[in-house]
Every structure is written in structure tokens, then in C-alpha cells.
XYZ file of C-alpha atoms in Angstrom:
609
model
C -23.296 -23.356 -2.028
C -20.028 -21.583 -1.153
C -20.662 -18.634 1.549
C -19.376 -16.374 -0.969
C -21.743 -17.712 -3.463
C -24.699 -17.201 -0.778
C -23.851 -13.485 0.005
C -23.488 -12.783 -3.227
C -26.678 -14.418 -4.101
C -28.565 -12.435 -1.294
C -27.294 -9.083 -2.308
C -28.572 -9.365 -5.286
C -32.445 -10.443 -3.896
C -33.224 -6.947 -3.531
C -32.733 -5.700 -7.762
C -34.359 -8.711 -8.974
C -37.556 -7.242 -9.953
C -35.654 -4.547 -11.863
C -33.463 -7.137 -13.663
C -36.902 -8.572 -14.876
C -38.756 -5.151 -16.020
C -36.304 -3.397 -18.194
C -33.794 -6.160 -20.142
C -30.019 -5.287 -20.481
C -30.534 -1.623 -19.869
C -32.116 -2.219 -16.647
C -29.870 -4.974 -15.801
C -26.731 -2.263 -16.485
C -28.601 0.432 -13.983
C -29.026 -2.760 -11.432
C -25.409 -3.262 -11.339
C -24.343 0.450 -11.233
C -26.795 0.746 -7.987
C -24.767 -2.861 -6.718
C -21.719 -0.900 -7.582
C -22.049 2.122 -5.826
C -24.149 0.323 -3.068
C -21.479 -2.379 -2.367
C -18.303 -0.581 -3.768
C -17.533 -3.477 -5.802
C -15.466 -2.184 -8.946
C -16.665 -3.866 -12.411
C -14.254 -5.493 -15.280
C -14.731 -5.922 -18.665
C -17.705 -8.277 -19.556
C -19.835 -7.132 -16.620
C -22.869 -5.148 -17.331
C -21.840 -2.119 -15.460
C -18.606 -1.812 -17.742
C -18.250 1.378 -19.728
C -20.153 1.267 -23.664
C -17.567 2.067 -26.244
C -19.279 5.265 -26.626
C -18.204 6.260 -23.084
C -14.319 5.146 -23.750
C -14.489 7.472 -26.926
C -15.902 10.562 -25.047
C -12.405 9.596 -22.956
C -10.851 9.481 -24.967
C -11.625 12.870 -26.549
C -11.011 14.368 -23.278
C -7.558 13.506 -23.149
C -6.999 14.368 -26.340
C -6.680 10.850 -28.022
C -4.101 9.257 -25.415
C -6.314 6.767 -24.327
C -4.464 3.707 -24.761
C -6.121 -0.008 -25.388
C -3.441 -2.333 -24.014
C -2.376 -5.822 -24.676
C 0.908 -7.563 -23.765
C 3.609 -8.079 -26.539
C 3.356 -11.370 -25.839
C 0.126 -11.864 -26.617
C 0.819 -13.495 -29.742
C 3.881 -15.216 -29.397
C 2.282 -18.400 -28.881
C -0.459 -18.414 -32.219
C 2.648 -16.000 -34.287
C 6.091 -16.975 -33.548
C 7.273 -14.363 -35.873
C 5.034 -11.573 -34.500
C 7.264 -8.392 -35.076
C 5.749 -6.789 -31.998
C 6.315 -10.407 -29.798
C 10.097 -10.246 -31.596
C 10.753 -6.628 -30.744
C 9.679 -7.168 -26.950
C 11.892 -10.182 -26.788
C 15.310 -8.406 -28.155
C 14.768 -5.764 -25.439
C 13.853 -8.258 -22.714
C 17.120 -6.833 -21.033
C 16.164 -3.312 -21.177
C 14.381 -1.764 -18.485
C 14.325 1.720 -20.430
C 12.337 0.023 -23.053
C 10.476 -2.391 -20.493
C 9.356 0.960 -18.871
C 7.910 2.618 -22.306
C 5.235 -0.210 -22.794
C 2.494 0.688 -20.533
C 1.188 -2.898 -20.956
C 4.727 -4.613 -19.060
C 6.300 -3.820 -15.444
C 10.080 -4.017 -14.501
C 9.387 -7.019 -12.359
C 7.238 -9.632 -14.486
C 5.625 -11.703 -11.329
C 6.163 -13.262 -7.578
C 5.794 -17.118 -7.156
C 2.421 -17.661 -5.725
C 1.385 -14.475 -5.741
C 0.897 -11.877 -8.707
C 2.263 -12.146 -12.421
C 2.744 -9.213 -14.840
C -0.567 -8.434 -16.469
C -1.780 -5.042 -18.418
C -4.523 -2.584 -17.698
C -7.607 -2.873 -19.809
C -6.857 0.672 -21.275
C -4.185 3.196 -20.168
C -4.236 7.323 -20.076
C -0.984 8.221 -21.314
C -1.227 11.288 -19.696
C 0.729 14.109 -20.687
C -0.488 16.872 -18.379
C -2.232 16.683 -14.984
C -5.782 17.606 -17.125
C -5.182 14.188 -18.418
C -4.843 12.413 -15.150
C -8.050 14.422 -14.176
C -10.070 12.547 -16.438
C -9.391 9.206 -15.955
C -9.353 9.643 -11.831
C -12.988 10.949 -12.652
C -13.830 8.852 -15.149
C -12.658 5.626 -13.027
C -14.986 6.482 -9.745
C -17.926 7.418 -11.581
C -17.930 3.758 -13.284
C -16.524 2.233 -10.020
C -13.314 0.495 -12.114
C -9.917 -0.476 -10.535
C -7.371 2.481 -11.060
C -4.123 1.963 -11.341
C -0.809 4.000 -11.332
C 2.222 3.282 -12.775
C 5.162 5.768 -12.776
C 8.358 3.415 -13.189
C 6.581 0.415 -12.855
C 9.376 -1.232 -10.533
C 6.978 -2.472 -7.650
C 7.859 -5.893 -6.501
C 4.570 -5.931 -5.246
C 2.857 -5.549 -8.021
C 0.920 -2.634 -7.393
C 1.830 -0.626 -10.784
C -0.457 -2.981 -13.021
C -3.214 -5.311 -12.298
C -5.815 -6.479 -14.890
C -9.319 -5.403 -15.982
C -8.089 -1.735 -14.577
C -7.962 1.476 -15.900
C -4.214 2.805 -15.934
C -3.029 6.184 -14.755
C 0.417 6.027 -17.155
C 2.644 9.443 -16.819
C 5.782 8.471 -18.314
C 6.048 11.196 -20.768
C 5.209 13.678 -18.079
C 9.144 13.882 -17.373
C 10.144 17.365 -17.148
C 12.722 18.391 -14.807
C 13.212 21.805 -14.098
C 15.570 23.442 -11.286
C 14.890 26.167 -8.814
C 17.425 28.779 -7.350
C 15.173 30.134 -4.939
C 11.995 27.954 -4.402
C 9.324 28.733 -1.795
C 6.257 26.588 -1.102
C 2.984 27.909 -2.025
C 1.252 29.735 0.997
C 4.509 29.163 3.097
C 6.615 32.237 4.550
C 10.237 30.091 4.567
C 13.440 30.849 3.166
C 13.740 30.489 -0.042
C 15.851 27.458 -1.146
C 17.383 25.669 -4.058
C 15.416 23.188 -5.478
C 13.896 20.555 -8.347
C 10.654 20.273 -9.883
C 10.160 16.963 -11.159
C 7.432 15.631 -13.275
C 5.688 11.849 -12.058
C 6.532 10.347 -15.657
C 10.617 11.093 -14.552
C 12.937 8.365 -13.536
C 15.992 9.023 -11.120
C 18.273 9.087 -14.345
C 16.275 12.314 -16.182
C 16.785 13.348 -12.099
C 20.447 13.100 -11.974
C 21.335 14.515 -15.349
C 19.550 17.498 -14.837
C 20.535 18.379 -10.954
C 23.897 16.636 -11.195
C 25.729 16.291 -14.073
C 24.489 19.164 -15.734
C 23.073 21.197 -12.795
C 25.937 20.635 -10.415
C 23.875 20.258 -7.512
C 22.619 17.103 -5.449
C 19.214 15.872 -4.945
C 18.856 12.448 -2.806
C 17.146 9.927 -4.971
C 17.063 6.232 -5.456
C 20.101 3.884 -6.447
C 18.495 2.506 -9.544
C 18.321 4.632 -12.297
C 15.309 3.174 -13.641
C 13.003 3.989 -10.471
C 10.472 6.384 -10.770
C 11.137 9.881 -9.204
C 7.459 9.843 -7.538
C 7.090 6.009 -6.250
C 10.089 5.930 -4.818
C 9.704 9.516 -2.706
C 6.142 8.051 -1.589
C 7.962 4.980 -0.230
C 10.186 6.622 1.620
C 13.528 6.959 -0.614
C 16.671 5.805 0.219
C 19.095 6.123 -1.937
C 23.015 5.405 -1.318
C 23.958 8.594 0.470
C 20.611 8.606 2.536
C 22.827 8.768 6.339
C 24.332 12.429 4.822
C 21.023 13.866 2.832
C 18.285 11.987 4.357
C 15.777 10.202 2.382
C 13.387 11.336 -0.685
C 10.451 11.881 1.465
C 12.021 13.774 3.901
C 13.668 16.486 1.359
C 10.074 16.879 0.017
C 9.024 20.065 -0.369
C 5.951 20.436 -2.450
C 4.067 18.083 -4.322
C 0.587 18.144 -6.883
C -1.285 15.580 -6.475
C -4.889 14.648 -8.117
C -7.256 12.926 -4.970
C -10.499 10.821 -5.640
C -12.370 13.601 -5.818
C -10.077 14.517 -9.007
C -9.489 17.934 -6.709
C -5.911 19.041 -7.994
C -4.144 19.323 -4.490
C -0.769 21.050 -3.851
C 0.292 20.177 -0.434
C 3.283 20.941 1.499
C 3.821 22.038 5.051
C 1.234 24.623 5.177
C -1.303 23.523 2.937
C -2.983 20.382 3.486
C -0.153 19.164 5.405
C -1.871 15.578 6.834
C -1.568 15.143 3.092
C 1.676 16.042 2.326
C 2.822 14.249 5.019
C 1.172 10.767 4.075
C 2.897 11.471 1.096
C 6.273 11.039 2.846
C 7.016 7.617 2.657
C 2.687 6.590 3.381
C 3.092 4.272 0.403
C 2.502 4.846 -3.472
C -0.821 4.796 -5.192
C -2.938 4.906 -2.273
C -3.577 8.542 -1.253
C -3.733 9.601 -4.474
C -1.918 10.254 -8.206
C 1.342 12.338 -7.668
C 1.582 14.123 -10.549
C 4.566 16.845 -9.564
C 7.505 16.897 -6.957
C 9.710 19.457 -5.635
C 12.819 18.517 -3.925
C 15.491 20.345 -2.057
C 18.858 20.111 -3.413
C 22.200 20.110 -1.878
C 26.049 21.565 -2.959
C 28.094 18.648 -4.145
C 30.838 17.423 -1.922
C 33.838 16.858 -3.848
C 34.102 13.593 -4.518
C 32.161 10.266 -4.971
C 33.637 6.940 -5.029
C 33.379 3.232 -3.905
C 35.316 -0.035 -2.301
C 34.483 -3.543 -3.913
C 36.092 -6.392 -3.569
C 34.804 -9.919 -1.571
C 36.706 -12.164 0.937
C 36.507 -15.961 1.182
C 36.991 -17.769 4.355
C 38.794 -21.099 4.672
C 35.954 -22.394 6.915
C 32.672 -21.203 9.356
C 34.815 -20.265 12.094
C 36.867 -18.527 10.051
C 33.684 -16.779 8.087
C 32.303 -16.260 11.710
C 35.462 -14.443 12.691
C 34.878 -12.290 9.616
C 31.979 -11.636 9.951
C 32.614 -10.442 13.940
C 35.466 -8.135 12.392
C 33.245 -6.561 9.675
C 31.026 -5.133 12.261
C 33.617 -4.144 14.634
C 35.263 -2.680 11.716
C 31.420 -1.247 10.801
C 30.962 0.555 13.851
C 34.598 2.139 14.339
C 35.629 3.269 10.932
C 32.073 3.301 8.749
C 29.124 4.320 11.184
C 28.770 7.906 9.843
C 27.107 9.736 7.359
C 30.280 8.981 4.541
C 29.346 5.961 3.710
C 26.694 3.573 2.463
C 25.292 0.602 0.532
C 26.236 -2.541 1.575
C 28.281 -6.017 2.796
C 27.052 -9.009 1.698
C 27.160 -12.638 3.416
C 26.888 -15.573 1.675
C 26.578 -19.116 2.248
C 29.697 -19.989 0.735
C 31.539 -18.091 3.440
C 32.212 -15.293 1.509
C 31.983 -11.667 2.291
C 31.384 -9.036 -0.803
C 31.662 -5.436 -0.270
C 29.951 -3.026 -2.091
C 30.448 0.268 -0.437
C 30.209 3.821 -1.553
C 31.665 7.559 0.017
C 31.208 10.823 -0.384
C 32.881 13.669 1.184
C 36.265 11.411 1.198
C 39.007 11.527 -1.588
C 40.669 8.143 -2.714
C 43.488 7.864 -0.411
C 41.461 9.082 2.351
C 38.825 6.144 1.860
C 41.610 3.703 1.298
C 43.199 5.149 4.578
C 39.620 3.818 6.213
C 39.849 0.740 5.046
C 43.547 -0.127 5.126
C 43.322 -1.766 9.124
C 40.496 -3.804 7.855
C 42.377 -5.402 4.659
C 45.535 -5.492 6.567
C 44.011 -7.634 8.912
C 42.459 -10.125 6.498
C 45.877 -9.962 4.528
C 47.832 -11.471 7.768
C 45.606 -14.627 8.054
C 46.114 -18.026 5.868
C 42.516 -18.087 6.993
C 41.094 -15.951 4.026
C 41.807 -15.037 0.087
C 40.267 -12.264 -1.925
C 38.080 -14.139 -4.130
C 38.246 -10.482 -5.817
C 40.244 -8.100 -6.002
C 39.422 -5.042 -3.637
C 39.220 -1.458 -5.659
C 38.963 1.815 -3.852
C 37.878 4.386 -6.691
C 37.017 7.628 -6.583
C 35.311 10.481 -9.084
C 34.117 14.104 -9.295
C 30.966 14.560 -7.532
C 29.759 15.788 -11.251
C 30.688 12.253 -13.362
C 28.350 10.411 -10.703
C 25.690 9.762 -13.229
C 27.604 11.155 -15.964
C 26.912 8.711 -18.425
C 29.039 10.110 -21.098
C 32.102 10.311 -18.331
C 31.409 6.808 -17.730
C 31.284 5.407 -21.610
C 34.578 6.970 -21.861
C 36.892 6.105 -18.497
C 34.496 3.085 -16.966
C 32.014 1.362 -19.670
C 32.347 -2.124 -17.348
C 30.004 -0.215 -14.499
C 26.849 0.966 -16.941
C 24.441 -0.523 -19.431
C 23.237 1.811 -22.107
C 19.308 1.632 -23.574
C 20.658 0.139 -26.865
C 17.505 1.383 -28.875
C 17.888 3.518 -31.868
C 17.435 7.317 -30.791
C 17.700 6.471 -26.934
C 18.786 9.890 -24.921
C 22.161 9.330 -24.336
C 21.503 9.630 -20.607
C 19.729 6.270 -19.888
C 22.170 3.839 -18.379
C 21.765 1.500 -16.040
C 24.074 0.207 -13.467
C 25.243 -3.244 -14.484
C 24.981 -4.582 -10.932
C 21.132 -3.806 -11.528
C 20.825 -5.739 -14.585
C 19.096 -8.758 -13.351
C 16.781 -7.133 -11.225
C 15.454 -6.282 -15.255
C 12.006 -7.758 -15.332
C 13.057 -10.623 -12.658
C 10.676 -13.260 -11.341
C 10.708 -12.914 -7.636
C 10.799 -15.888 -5.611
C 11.016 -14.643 -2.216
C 12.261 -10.963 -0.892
C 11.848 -10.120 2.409
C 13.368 -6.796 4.952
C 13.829 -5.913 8.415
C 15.257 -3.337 10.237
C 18.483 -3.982 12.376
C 18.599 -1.643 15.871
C 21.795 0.413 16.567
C 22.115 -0.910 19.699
C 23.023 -4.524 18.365
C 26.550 -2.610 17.113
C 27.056 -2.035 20.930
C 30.213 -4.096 22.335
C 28.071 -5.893 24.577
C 25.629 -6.676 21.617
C 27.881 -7.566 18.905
C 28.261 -11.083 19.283
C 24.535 -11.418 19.471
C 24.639 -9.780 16.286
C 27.625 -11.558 14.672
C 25.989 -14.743 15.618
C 22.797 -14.070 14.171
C 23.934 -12.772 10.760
C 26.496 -15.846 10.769
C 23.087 -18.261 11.072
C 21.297 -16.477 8.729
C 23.988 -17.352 6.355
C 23.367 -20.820 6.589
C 20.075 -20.893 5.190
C 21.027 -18.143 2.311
C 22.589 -15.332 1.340
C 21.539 -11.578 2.373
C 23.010 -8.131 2.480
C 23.360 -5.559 5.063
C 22.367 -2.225 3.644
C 23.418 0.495 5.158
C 22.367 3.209 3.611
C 18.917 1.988 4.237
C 18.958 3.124 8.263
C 19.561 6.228 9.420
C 21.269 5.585 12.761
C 25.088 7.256 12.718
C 23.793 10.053 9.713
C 23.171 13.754 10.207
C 21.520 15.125 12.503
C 19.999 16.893 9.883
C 18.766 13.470 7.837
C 17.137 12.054 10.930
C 15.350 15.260 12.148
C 13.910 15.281 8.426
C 12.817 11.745 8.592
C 11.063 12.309 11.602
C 9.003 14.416 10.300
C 7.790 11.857 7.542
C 5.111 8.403 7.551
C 8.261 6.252 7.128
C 8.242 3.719 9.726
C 9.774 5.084 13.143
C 12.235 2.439 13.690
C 14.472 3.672 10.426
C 15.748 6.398 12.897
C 17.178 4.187 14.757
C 18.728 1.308 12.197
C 22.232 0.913 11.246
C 21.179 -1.191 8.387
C 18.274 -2.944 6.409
C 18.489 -6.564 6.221
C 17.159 -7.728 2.631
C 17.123 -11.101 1.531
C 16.019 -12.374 -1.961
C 15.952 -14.424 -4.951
C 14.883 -14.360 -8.557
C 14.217 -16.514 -11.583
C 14.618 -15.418 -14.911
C 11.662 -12.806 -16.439
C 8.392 -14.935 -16.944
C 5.577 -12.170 -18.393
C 2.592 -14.660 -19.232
C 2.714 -15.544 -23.169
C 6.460 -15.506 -22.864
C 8.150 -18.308 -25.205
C 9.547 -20.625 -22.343
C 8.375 -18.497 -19.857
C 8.208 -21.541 -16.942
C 8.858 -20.143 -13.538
C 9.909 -22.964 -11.394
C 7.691 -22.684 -8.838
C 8.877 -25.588 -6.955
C 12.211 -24.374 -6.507
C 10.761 -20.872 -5.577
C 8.932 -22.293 -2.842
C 11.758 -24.053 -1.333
C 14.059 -20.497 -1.932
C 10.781 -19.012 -0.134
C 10.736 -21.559 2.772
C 14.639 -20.795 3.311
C 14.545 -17.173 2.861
C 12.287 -17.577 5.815
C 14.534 -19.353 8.018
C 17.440 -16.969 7.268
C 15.260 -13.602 8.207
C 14.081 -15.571 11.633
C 17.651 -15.869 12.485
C 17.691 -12.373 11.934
C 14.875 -11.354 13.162
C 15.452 -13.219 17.054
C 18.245 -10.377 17.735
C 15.124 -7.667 15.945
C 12.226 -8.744 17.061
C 9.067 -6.970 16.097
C 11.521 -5.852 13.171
C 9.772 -3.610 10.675
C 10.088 -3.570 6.925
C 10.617 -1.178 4.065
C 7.720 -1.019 2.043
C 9.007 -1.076 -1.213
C 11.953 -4.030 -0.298
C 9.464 -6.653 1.585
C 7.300 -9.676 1.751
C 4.139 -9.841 -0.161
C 2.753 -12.136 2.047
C 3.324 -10.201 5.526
C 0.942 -10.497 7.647
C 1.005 -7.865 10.230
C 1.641 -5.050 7.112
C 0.573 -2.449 8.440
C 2.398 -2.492 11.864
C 5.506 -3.575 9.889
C 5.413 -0.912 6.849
C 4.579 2.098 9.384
C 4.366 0.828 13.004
C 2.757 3.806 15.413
C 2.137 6.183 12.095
C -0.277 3.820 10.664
C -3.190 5.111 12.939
C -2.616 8.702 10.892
C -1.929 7.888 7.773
C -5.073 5.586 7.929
C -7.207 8.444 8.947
C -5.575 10.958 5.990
C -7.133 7.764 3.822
C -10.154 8.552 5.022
C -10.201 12.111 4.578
C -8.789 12.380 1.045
C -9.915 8.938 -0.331
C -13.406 7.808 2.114
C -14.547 5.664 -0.986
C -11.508 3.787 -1.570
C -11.126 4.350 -5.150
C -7.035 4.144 -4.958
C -5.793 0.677 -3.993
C -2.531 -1.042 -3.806
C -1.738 -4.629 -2.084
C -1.029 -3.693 1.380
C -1.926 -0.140 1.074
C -3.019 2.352 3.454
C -7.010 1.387 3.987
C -6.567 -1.597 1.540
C -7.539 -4.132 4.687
C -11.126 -2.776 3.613
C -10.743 -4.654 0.490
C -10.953 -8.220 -1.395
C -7.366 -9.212 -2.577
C -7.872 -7.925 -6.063
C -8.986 -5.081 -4.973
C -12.316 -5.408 -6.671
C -15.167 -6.072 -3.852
C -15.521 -4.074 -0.517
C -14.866 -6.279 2.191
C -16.388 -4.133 4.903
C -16.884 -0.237 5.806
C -14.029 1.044 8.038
């Protein structure tokens, strides 16, 4: 017998006599008492699992939006010509629609480690009443809770099976504030945004932005959740000017294990609020409202693409030693962001946005840079380099957009869609991708030093060898505001993004491969060896970073050292806010604060912390 088998086996000693006296009735108290007494979690099938009866009473309490789930899919195998199979096929490519199935995530699976699967049943909660009643409901019949707001995690905490499913998406209201003041604080009042957990950064930036004419810092992709991404930490592509999400938090309501509803901000229940800040979604709690500062628009937005090839490695080398001399002089300040990409094939892509600049002023910036690369036999511009610019206002206007610049968006092609939801097209095949491997790190300031650069250069130049990765630089907060980095220090986000010029992410992807898919095959072979390589690229990185830390939204599954490399020196608090607001461990999320306590699954207490 397996040692598992054996403790399990011994635990259960003890309630044999009542699993003898009383039948199934007894034999459904016995495994309550287990439940409670071990913290194990029940599924479907077990005897401690909710009678229908209970579900109904649910059910009733959230006023009929209880939700019994089952993948599209499902059927595709047994009924080809399943209309709901069809339906989720055509839209396969649409993350708007991906998002308004509560039983399907935006990223379907990671090789050798989770794939897409739904709930059991799903709240579709409309109010925070509704979310209430299922974080009650869930801890008093010990089952797996689950929230998903956008449902983007690439670690696949927004679903896992046999769970109960916290699912706000129609909670999406966005309302703006001239003069907001937290509750119980004495503070200036300020402008800000109330956002509801159900709202993705598009509903954000139509209301603050193009309509609003204001600026709140959110994510990149307009399909991430408002609230997962401002627990992660929330960088978005202006994050060196505003900051992060986290650190523009002002208030939030959030429902705790207890199913207390909690607002917290900086003077009530501020451990809380400020686990909140970047601790990590789903683990402290359900988020159910956010309110954000908001900032005046600068004038302008705009962008430089384009990509370089070199004529051979010590030519790519070269450029690569230029690009970050080039960084450091002319792009190391809180104007610009997102990122340079190096690729095997010795090419360089750029991918860079401004704000604060006009046109001719960025292409001023650049114009030493290009002029250089111009005067060299060495290199070509495998394509062509823009500069573009736009009124702050037509950032995410996606009307502006349809008319002067329908090449950069993706519309939700469904019938009655609001006319709002568009996706960048350079995000389209992150749309419910199969991960292979995806791993971050944090690159020190220092290494843009003279002295340090060629350390740098050489490392980034190796790491291109194995595969491709991009710089972004949006992602570190090292030449922004003073304002952005005093805000960020005051948040869980890992310490070591104060003083980053960049992220590092490297990644690849198969095509989407939700189980029941027709030729859904990932090829796990190839992942494996993309895997192994992606490893051998972030080393090479990682020898000029070591002990490099990680963004916990953009990292490796399989980390080891998570919790050192998600939140280095803040781990030891946000660990002991866990305890406080959560002691019995009902919220859990691979690689969550206080999920070391638990099995993988999340279902059986390991041990008590």
C-alpha cells in the first residue's frame, strides 16, 4: 500500500463505527466531520457533496443564477453537429465571447500541467449579495471555490474542476468620480473610477478615456479583467509615468471567508488592502468593487514599430549592444514603454509606445538610432519602421480606430456586441492559446550602467540562441516617476520591480486545445523541447540577474521557489494577512499566498501552518 493510501486509510480508523451504525446518512455526517477535521474539500460523487435540495435553496438565494456548467465541447465528439459545440467553434477566435461562457478560460491549458476544465456549478453573480452566498455556501460544505473575473490566468487559477465558481462578469459597471474620498479617510478628495469585478480593461477605457477624458492605468489587453489584473500588480504600457494598477488603488469591496463584506483602503483594514496590491488574485478573498485614481490626459499617444535584420551574430550582437545604449540615453524615462524583441533569427522588432511626445518629437528620439542602422550594409528593415501618433482620447477609441486604423483592432464579431469590444490584433493569438512554456524575470538597472552593458548585451545576445524573448519595459519601474515608484512601494508587488528597467518574458504557444475539442492534440513533445529551451534562454538571462524575481501573472507554473520569486521580503506579510482574513484556507490558487498548505489540486490539507 501506497503511503498515501495508508494515511488515508488511518484517518479514517477513527469514524468507522459510525459508518457501520447509521447507513448513507451516517456515512455523509462521517465525511462532513473528515471534512472539517482534515480540511479536505469534497467533489461531486463523494458523500459529503451537497443533495440537490441544498443546490436549489442556492439557488433561490441568488435569485436563480446558479449556473450548472458543462464545456461546449462536451459533445462534439458523440454530435458533430451539436449547435452549441458549432457555435463555440466559430468564435474560437473571440476572447469577448470566450470570456461570456463561464464554463471556458482565455488560455485553454499548459503542457504538463493544467488544461481548461469548468466548475461543477457557477454563481453568476450580479450583485455582491450573490457572491455572499456562494463564499458561504462553499465553506460550510468544504468545496473548492473558484473566481473567475476575465478568466486570462496562464496559471490556471480562474477554473479548476469539481469547484464551485464565483463568476462576476455581468457585474461591469463603471462609474466615475470627481471628487472621491475613501471611506473613514480624511484625504483630499480626488478624481476617480469605480469599477465593478465583472469589468474588463475595455468597459475601463471607454468610460474614463474615450468618453470620460481622463486616464486610469490599466492593463495592455483589453480583454483582462479590471480586478485580477490590479491584484497582480498591473502594469500596463504607460506604467514608468502612472505607476501600476495596484498602486493607484484606492478603495476596494471585497467578500473574505467569513463572507464579511470588507471595504478596505488605507485606513480601514489596511493589511488587507494592501495584500490586495499586487498579493495575488483569488487568494485573500473575492474582489467584488475597485476604485482607482485617475489622471489628466497628456496630449498625445502614439507608437514606433518596425524590426531590423542583421546580416550575421556579430552583426545582431552589435545591435543588440546599440539598442541598449540607445535604451538608456534616449528611452529610460517615464515616455515610453512596451517592448524590443530579440529573436533567433537575428532580428530585432520594436514595439514601442509614448505619451507626452508628439510625432515629430518621438521620431526626433529615434532618428540617431535608425540613422545609424541605415549607414551599415550590415542590417535591412525586415519592416518598415512607423512612428504614429493620436489624441490621447482615440487611444481605445474603437470607433476612431474602425474608421482611420482597422489593421490595429479586432472587433467581437457577434450579433449585438457593444461596439466597444476590440481587441488589439497583436493579442490575437494569445486567444485561448495552449501554453508551452512562459517564464519572467526581472532585469536590475544597474546592468544599463556603462560598465555593465556588455554583461548585459552578452547575455541577452545568448539568450537568443536558444529562443526568442522580449524586453518589456514598461514592466519595471526603474527611470519612471518619482511618483510611480513611491506608489509601488507602498504595494505587495515584489520589491525588485522598483528597481528594473525591464521584464524579461519568454514564451511559446500551440494552437487552443479545450478537452473535447475536434483535433484538439497539443503536441506535447514539441512543448517539452520549447520548455527545455525556454529554460536555457532565461538561465542566460538570469546569470547577469541572479535571484531574479518574477511577475506573478507572466511566469512559470512550475517555479519552485514561488513565493520568494512572486513577492521576495513581502511574502512574510502577506502570508500572515492570509492568516488573518482566510485561517481556514477556503480561497486557493496554484502558487497562492498560503497555498504551500495545500495538495496540488487544492483539495486535501497538506499540513496546519
Amino acid at each position: 500500500m501506497k503511503r498515501r493510501e495508508l494515511l488515508k486509510a488511518m484517518a479514517a480508523l477513527p469514524l468507522l463505527p459510525l459508518l457501520l451504525r447509521g447507513g448513507m446518512a451516517s456515512a455523509r455526517d462521517a465525511a462532513t466531520v473528515m471534512a472539517t477535521k482534515f480540511r479536505s474539500r469534497v467533489r461531486p460523487g463523494d458523500p459529503g457533496w451537497p443533495l440537490p435540495a441544498k443546490w436549489e435553496q442556492l439557488k433561490r438565494d441568488v435569485g436563480g443564477r446558479l449556473l450548472k456548467l458543462e464545456s461546449p465541447f462536451a459533445r462534439c465528439s458523440t454530435s458533430p453537429s451539436d449547435s452549441v459545440c458549432a457555435e463555440a467553434l466559430k468564435h474560437l477566435d473571440n476572447p469577448f465571447a470566450l470570456g461570456d461562457n463561464p464554463a471556458l478560460t482565455q488560455t485553454s491549458g499548459w503542457a504538463d500541467a493544467w488544461t481548461s476544465q469548468p466548475s461543477a456549478y457557477a454563481v453568476a453573480a450580479e450583485n455582491t449579495a450573490d457572491v455572499v452566498a456562494a463564499t458561504h455556501f462553499a465553506r460550510q460544505h468544504h468545496l473548492r471555490l473558484v473566481v473567475k473575473g476575465g478568466g486570462h490566468s496562464y496559471q490556471g487559477t480562474s477554473d479548476a474542476p469539481d469547484s464551485l465558481l464565483i463568476w462576476p462578469r455581468h457585474m461591469n459597471k463603471v462609474v466615475l468620480h470627481d471628487a472621491f474620498v475613501a471611506r473613514g479617510c480624511a484625504e483630499a478628495p480626488q478624481p476617480a473610477v469605480t469599477i465593478e469585478a465583472g469589468a474588463m480593461w475595455s468597459d475601463a477605457y471607454d468610460a474614463v478615456t474615450t468618453k470620460g477624458g481622463r486616464y486610469v492605468q490599466g492593463g495592455g489587453c483589453t480583454t483582462v479583467g479590471v480586478a485580477g489584473l490590479v491584484q497582480s500588480g498591473g502594469f500596463g504600457s504607460f506604467s514608468k509615468h502612472w505607476g501600476t494598477a495596484a498602486a493607484n488603488l484606492l478603495e476596494a469591496e471585497i467578500v473574505t471567508a467569513d463572507g464579511e463584506v470588507r471595504i478596505a483602503n488605507a485606513c480601514t483594514h489596511p493589511d488587507l488592502f494592501w495584500g490586495i496590491k499586487g498579493g495575488g488574485g483569488g487568494s485573500l478573498g473575492t474582489v467584488t468593487r475597485l476604485t482607482l485614481r485617475t489622471f489628466e490626459l497628456p496630449t498625445m499617444f502614439g507608437g514606433v514599430s518596425g524590426a531590423i535584420k542583421a546580416a550575421s551574430d556579430d552583426a545582431f550582437r552589435a545591435l543588440i549592444a546599440k539598442a541598449m545604449d540607445f535604451y538608456r540615453r534616449a528611452l529610460f524615462n517615464p515616455h515610453w514603454g512596451e517592448q524590443m524583441s530579440f529573436r533567433s533569427n537575428n532580428t530585432l522588432n520594436l514595439s514601442m509606445v509614448f505619451q507626452g511626445l508628439t510625432q515629430q518629437q518621438a521620431e526626433q528620439v529615434w532618428a540617431p538610432f535608425f540613422d545609424w542602422v541605415r549607414a551599415s550594409s550590415d542590417y535591412r528593415f525586415a519592416k518598415p519602421v512607423q512612428v504614429l501618433a493620436l489624441p490621447a482620447r482615440h487611444m481605445w477609441d474603437a470607433e476612431f480606430f474602425r474608421a482611420h486604423a482597422p489593421q490595429f483592432v479586432v472587433a467581437d464579431d457577434r450579433q449585438g456586441a457593444p461596439a466597444h469590444h476590440v481587441l488589439w490584433a497583436g493579442d490575437q493569438d494569445q486567444v485561448g492559446w495552449f501554453i508551452h512554456g512562459y517564464q519572467s524575470a526581472w532585469l536590475p538597472a544597474s546592468l544599463l550602467q556603462p560598465g555593465q552593458q556588455s554583461k548585459l548585451v552578452g547575455a541577452l545576445f545568448a539568450a537568443s540562441r536558444h529562443w526568442g524573448f522580449s524586453l518589456h519595459f514598461n514592466k519595471g519601474l526603474a527611470g519612471g516617476s518619482a511618483d510611480a515608484i513611491e506608489r509601488a512601494r507602498d504595494t505587495a508587488t515584489h520589491p525588485q520591480v522598483l528597481d528594473a528597467f525591464a521584464l524579461a518574458i519568454c514564451a511559446s504557444s500551440g494552437d487552443p486545445a479545450f478537452p473535447g475539442m475536434p483535433n484538439a492534440h497539443p503536441e506535447l513533445a514539441k512543448a517539452r523541447r520549447e520548455a527545455a529551451t525556454i529554460d536555457k534562454a532565461m538561465d542566460a538571462l538570469r546569470a547577469v540577474a541572479p535571484g531574479a524575481g518574477s511577475y506573478v501573472s507572466e511566469s512559470d507554473y512550475f517555479l519552485r521557489d514561488w513565493q520568494q520569486g512572486f513577492w521576495g521580503s513581502h511574502y512574510a506579510k502577506l502570508a500572515a494577512v492570509k492568516r488573518k482574513y482566510d485561517p481556514d484556507g477556503l480561497f486557493f490558487v496554484h502558487h497562492g499566498v498560503g497555498s504551500e498548505a495545500w495538495s496540488e489540486d487544492g483539495f486535501t490539507r497538506l499540513h496546519h501552518r
